[in-house]
mmCIF file of C-alpha atoms in Angstrom:
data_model
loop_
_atom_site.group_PDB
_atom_site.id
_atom_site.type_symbol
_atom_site.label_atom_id
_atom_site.label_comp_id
_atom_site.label_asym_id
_atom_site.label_seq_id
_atom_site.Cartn_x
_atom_site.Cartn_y
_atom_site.Cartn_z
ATOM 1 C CA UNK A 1 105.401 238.708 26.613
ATOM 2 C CA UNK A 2 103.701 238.889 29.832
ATOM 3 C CA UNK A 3 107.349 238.401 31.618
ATOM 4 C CA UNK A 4 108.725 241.211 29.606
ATOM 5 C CA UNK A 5 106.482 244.276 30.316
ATOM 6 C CA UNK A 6 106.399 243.546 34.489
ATOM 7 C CA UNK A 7 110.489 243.475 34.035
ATOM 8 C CA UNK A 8 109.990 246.708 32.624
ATOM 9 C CA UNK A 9 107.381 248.597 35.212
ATOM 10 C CA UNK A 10 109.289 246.850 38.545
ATOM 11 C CA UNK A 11 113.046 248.747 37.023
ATOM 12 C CA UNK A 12 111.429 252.094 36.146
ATOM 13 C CA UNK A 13 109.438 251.581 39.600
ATOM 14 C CA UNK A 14 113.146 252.446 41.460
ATOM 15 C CA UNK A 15 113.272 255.522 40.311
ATOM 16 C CA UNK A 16 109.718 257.014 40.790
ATOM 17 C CA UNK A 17 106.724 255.356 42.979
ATOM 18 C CA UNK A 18 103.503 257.118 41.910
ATOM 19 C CA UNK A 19 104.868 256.696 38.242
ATOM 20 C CA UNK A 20 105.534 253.092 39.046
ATOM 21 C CA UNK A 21 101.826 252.715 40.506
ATOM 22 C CA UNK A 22 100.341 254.441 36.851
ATOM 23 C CA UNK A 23 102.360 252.039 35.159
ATOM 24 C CA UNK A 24 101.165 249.116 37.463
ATOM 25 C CA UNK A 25 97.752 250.045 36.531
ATOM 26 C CA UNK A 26 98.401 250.091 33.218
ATOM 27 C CA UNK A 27 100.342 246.552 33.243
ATOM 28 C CA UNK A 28 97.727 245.238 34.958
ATOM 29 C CA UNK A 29 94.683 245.853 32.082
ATOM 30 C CA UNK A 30 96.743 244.791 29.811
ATOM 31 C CA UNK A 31 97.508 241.541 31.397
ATOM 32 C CA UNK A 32 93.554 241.308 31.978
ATOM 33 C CA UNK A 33 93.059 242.394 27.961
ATOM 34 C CA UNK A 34 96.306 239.575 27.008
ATOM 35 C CA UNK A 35 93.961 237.336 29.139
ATOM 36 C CA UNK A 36 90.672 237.691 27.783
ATOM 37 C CA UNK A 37 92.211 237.076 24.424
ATOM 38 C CA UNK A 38 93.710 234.306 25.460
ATOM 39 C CA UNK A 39 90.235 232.147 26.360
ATOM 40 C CA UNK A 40 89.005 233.645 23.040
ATOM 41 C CA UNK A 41 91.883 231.660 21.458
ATOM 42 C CA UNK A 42 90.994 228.595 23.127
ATOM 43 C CA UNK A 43 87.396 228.478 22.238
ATOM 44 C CA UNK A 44 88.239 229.511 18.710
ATOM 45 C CA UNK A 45 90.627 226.317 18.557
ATOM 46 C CA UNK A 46 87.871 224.571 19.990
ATOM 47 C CA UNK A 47 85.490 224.651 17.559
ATOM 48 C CA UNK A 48 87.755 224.204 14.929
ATOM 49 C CA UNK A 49 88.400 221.183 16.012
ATOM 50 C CA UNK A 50 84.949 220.064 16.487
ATOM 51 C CA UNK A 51 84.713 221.283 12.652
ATOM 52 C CA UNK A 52 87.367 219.000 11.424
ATOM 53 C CA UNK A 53 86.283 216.074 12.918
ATOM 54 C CA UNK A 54 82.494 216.408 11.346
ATOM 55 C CA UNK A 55 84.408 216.808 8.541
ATOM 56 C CA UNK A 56 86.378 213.744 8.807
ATOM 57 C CA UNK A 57 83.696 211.639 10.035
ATOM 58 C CA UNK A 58 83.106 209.105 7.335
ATOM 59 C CA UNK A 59 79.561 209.006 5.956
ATOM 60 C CA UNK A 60 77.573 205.823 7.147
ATOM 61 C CA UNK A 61 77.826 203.002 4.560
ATOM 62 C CA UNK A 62 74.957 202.493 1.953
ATOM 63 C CA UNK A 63 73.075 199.072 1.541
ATOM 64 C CA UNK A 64 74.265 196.871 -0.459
ATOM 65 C CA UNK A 65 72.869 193.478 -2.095
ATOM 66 C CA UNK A 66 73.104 190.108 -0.755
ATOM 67 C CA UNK A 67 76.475 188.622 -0.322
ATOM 68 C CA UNK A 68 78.054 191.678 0.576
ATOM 69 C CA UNK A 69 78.061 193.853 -3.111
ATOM 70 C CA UNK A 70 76.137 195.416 -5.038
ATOM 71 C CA UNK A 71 74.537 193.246 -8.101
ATOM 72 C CA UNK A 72 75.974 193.462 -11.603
ATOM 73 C CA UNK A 73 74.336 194.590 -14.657
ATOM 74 C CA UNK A 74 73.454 190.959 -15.392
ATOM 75 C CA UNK A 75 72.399 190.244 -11.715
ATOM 76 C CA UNK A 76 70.141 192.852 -11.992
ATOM 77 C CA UNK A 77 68.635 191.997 -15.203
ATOM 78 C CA UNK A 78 68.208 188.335 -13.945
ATOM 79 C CA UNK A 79 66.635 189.826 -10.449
ATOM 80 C CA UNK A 80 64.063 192.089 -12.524
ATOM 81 C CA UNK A 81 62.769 189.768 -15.275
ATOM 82 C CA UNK A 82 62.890 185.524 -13.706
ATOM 83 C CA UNK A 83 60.345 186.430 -10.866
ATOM 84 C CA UNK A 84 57.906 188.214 -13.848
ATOM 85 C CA UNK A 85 57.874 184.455 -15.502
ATOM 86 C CA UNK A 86 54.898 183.063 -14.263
ATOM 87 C CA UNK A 87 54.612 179.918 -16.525
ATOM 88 C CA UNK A 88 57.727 178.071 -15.922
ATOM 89 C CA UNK A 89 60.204 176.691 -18.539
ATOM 90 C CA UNK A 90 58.386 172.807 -18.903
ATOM 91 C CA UNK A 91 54.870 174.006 -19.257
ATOM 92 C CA UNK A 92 56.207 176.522 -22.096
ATOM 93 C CA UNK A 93 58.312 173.971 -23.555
ATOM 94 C CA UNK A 94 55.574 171.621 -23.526
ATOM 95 C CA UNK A 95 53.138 173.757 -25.635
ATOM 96 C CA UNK A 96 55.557 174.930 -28.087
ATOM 97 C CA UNK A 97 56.255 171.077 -28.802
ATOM 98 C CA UNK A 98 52.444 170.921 -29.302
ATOM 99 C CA UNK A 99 52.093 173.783 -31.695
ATOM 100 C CA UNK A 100 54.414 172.038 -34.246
ATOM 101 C CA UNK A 101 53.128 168.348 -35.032
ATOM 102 C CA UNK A 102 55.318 165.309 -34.410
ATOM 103 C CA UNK A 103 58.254 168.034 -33.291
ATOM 104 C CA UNK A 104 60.327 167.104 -31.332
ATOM 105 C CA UNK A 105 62.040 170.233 -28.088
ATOM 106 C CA UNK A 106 65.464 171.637 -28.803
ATOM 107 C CA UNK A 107 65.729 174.809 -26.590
ATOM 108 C CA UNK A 108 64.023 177.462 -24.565
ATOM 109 C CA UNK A 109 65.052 180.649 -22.946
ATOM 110 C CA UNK A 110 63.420 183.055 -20.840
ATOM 111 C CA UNK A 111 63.321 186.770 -22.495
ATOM 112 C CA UNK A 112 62.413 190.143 -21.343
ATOM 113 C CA UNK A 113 61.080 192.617 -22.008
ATOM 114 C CA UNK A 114 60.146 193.096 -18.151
ATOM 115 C CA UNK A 115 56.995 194.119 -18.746
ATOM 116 C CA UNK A 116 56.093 191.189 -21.380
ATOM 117 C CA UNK A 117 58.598 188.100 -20.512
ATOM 118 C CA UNK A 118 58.094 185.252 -22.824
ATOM 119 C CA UNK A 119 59.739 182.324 -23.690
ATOM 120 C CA UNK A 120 61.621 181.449 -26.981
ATOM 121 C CA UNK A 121 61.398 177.857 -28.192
ATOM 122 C CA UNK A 122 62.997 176.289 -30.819
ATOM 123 C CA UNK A 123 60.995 172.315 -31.391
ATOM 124 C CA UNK A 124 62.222 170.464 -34.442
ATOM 125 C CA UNK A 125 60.581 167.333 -36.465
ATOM 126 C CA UNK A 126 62.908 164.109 -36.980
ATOM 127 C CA UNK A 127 64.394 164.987 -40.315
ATOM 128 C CA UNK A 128 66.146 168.511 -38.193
ATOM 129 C CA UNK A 129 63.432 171.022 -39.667
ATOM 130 C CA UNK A 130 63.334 173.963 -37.456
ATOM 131 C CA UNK A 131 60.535 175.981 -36.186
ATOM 132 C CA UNK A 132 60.474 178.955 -33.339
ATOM 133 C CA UNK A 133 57.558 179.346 -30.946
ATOM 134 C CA UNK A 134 57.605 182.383 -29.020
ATOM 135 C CA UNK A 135 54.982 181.173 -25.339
ATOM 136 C CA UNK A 136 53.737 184.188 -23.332
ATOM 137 C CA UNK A 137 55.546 183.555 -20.151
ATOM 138 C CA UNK A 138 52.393 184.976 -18.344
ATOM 139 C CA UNK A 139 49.523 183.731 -19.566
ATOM 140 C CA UNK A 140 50.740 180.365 -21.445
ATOM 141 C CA UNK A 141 49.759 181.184 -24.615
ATOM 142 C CA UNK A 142 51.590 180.577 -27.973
ATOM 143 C CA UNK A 143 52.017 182.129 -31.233
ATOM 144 C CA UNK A 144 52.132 181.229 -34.598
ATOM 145 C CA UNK A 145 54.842 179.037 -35.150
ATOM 146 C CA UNK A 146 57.570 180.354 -37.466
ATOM 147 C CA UNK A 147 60.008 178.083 -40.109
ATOM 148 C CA UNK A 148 63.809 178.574 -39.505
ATOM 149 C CA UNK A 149 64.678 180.725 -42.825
ATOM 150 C CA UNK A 150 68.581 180.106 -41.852
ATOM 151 C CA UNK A 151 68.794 176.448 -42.004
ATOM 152 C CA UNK A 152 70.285 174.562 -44.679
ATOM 153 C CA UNK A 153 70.458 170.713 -45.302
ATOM 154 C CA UNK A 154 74.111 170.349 -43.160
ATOM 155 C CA UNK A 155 71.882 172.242 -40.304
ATOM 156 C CA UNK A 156 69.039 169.852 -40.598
ATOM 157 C CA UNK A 157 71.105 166.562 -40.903
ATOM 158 C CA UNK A 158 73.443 167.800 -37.686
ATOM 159 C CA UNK A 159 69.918 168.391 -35.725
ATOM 160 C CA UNK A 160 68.537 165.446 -36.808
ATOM 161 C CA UNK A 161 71.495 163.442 -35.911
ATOM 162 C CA UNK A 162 71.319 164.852 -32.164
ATOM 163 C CA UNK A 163 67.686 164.443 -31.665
ATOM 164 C CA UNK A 164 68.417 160.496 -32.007
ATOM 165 C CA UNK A 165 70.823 160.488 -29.683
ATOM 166 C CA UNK A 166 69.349 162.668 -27.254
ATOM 167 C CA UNK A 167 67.855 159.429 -25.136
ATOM 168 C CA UNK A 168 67.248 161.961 -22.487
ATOM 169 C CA UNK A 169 64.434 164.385 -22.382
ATOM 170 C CA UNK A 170 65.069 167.902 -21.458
ATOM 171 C CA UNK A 171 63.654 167.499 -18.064
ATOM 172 C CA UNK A 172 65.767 164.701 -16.938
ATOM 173 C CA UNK A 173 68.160 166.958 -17.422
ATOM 174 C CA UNK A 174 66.905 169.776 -15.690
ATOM 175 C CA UNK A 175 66.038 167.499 -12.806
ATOM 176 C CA UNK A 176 69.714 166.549 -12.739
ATOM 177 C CA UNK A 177 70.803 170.234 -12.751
ATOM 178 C CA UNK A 178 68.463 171.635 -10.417
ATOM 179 C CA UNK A 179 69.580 168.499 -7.526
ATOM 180 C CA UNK A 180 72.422 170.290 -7.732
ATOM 181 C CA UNK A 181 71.677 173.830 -7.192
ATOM 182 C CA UNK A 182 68.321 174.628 -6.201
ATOM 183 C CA UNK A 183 66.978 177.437 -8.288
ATOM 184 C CA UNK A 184 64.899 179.005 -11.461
ATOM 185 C CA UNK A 185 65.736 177.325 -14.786
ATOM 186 C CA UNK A 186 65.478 180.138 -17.499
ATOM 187 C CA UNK A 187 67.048 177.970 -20.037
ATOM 188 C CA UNK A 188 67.733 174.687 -21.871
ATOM 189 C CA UNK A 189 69.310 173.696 -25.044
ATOM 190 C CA UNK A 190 70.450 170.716 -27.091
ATOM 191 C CA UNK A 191 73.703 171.479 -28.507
ATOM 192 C CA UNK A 192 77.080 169.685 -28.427
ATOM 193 C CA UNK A 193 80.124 169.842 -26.734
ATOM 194 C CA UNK A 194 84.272 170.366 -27.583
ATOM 195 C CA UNK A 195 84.412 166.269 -27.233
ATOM 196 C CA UNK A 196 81.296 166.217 -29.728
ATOM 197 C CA UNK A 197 79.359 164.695 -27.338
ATOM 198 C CA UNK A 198 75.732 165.516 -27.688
ATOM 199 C CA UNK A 199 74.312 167.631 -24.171
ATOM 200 C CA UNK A 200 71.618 169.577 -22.396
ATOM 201 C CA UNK A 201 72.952 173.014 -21.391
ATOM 202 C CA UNK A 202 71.036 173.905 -18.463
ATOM 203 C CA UNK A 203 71.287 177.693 -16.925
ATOM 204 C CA UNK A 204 69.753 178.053 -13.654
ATOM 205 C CA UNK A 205 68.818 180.656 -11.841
ATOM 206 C CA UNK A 206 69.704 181.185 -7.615
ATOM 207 C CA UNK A 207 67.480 183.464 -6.332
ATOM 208 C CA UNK A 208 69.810 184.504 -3.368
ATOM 209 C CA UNK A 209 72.100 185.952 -5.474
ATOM 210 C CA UNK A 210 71.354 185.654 -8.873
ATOM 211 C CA UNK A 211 74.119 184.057 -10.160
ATOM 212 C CA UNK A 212 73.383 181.458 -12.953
ATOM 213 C CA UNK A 213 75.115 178.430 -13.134
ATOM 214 C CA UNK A 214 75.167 176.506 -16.688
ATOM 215 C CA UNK A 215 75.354 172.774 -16.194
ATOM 216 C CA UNK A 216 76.192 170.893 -19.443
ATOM 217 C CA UNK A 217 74.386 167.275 -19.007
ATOM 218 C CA UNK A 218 75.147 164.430 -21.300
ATOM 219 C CA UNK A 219 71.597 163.852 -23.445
ATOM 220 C CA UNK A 220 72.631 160.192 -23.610
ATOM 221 C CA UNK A 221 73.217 159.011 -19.492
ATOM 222 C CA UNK A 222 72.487 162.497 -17.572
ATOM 223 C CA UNK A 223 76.269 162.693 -16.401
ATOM 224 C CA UNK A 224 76.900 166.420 -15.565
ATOM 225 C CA UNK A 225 80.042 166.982 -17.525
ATOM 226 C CA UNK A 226 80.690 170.431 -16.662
ATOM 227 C CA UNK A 227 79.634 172.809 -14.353
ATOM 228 C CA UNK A 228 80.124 176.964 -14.423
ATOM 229 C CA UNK A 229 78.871 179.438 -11.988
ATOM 230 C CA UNK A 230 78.306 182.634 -13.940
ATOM 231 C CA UNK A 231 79.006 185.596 -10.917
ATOM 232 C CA UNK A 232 78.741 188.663 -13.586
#
């Protein structure tokens, strides 16, 4: 454009001098205006680009749990109630056996709410009659113990049946499980497996992550006979 318009003033500047020297003048400001534009241009191109990139610039990543993610909905259930347990599973298990005489443990789990954990016990007597024992998981104490409304007499024979061939007391079992993977036990329970073989399932607690990991452990010879790590 620039090009164009001195073209233009050096051809008319043949034919008249001091009209040619006006219109040099004139060439000249605008060349200085075209100019000044110009660097405007430049600057405004500038700082667009400096806009776009704080634009693009990706926000700095958020902390996440251990192991790389962010804990589940079970993970995080697991994190906030096992370290509010202050009694642990044996002691609990051991006076819930006490508050029913001549009973015998069949399971225990570890249950919120948060603010009041406490453990759930189930102790039976040798002819499979059931009784529940809810242990403060904070100060050790027990309530009332409560008959099993829900049983009938194919219940009581099956339970019986597996307390006689449970040779192996719960913590044997637990011991078993937890020389495997080191961690908080937040429950055990007799029960039986596809093969009908009579086992302690054992769910334990890693603290690092708070997976659990259920071992199933044969109530008769402590063989772990399965093993599942529970990542959800």
């Amino acid at each position: 454009m620039v090009t164009n318009r001195n073209e233009a003033v050096f051809g008319r500047r043949r034919s008249s001098v001091s009209r040619g020297a006006g219109l040099m003048c004139a060439a000249l400001a605008a060349g200085a205006l075209l100019t000044g534009c110009g660097d405007g241009g430049d600057d405004d191109r500038a700082a667009d680009s400096s806009t776009a990139q704080a634009v693009q610039k990706p926000a700095a990543p958020t902390s996440t749990a251990s192991g790389g993610g962010s804990l589940t909905e079970d993970q995080s259930e697991r994190k906030d109630l096992i370290p509010k347990g202050k009694v642990g599973y044996d002691k609990a298990l051991s006076t819930a056996v006490k508050a029913v005489d001549k009973s015998k443990p069949v399971s225990i789990e570890l249950k919120g709410p948060v603010a009041k954990p406490s453990w759930h016990a189930e102790v039976a007597t040798a002819d499979g009659t059931e009784h529940t024992v809810r242990v403060d998981a904070v100060t050790g104490k027990a309530d009332e113990p409560q008959a099993k409304k829900d049983q009938d007499a194919d219940d009581k024979r099956e339970l019986a049946d597996w307390l006689k061939k449970a040779t192996v007391p719960p913590e044997q079992a637990v011991k078993t499980a937890t020389d495997k993977t080191k961690g908080t036990v937040s429950s055990v329970e007799l029960d039986d497996n596809d093969k009908k073989a009579v086992i302690w399932s054992v769910d334990v607690v890693t603290t690092d992550d708070w997976n659990k990991t259920t071992f199933d452990v044969d109530a008769a010879n402590r063989k772990i006979l399965r093993e599942h790590v529970d990542r959800d």
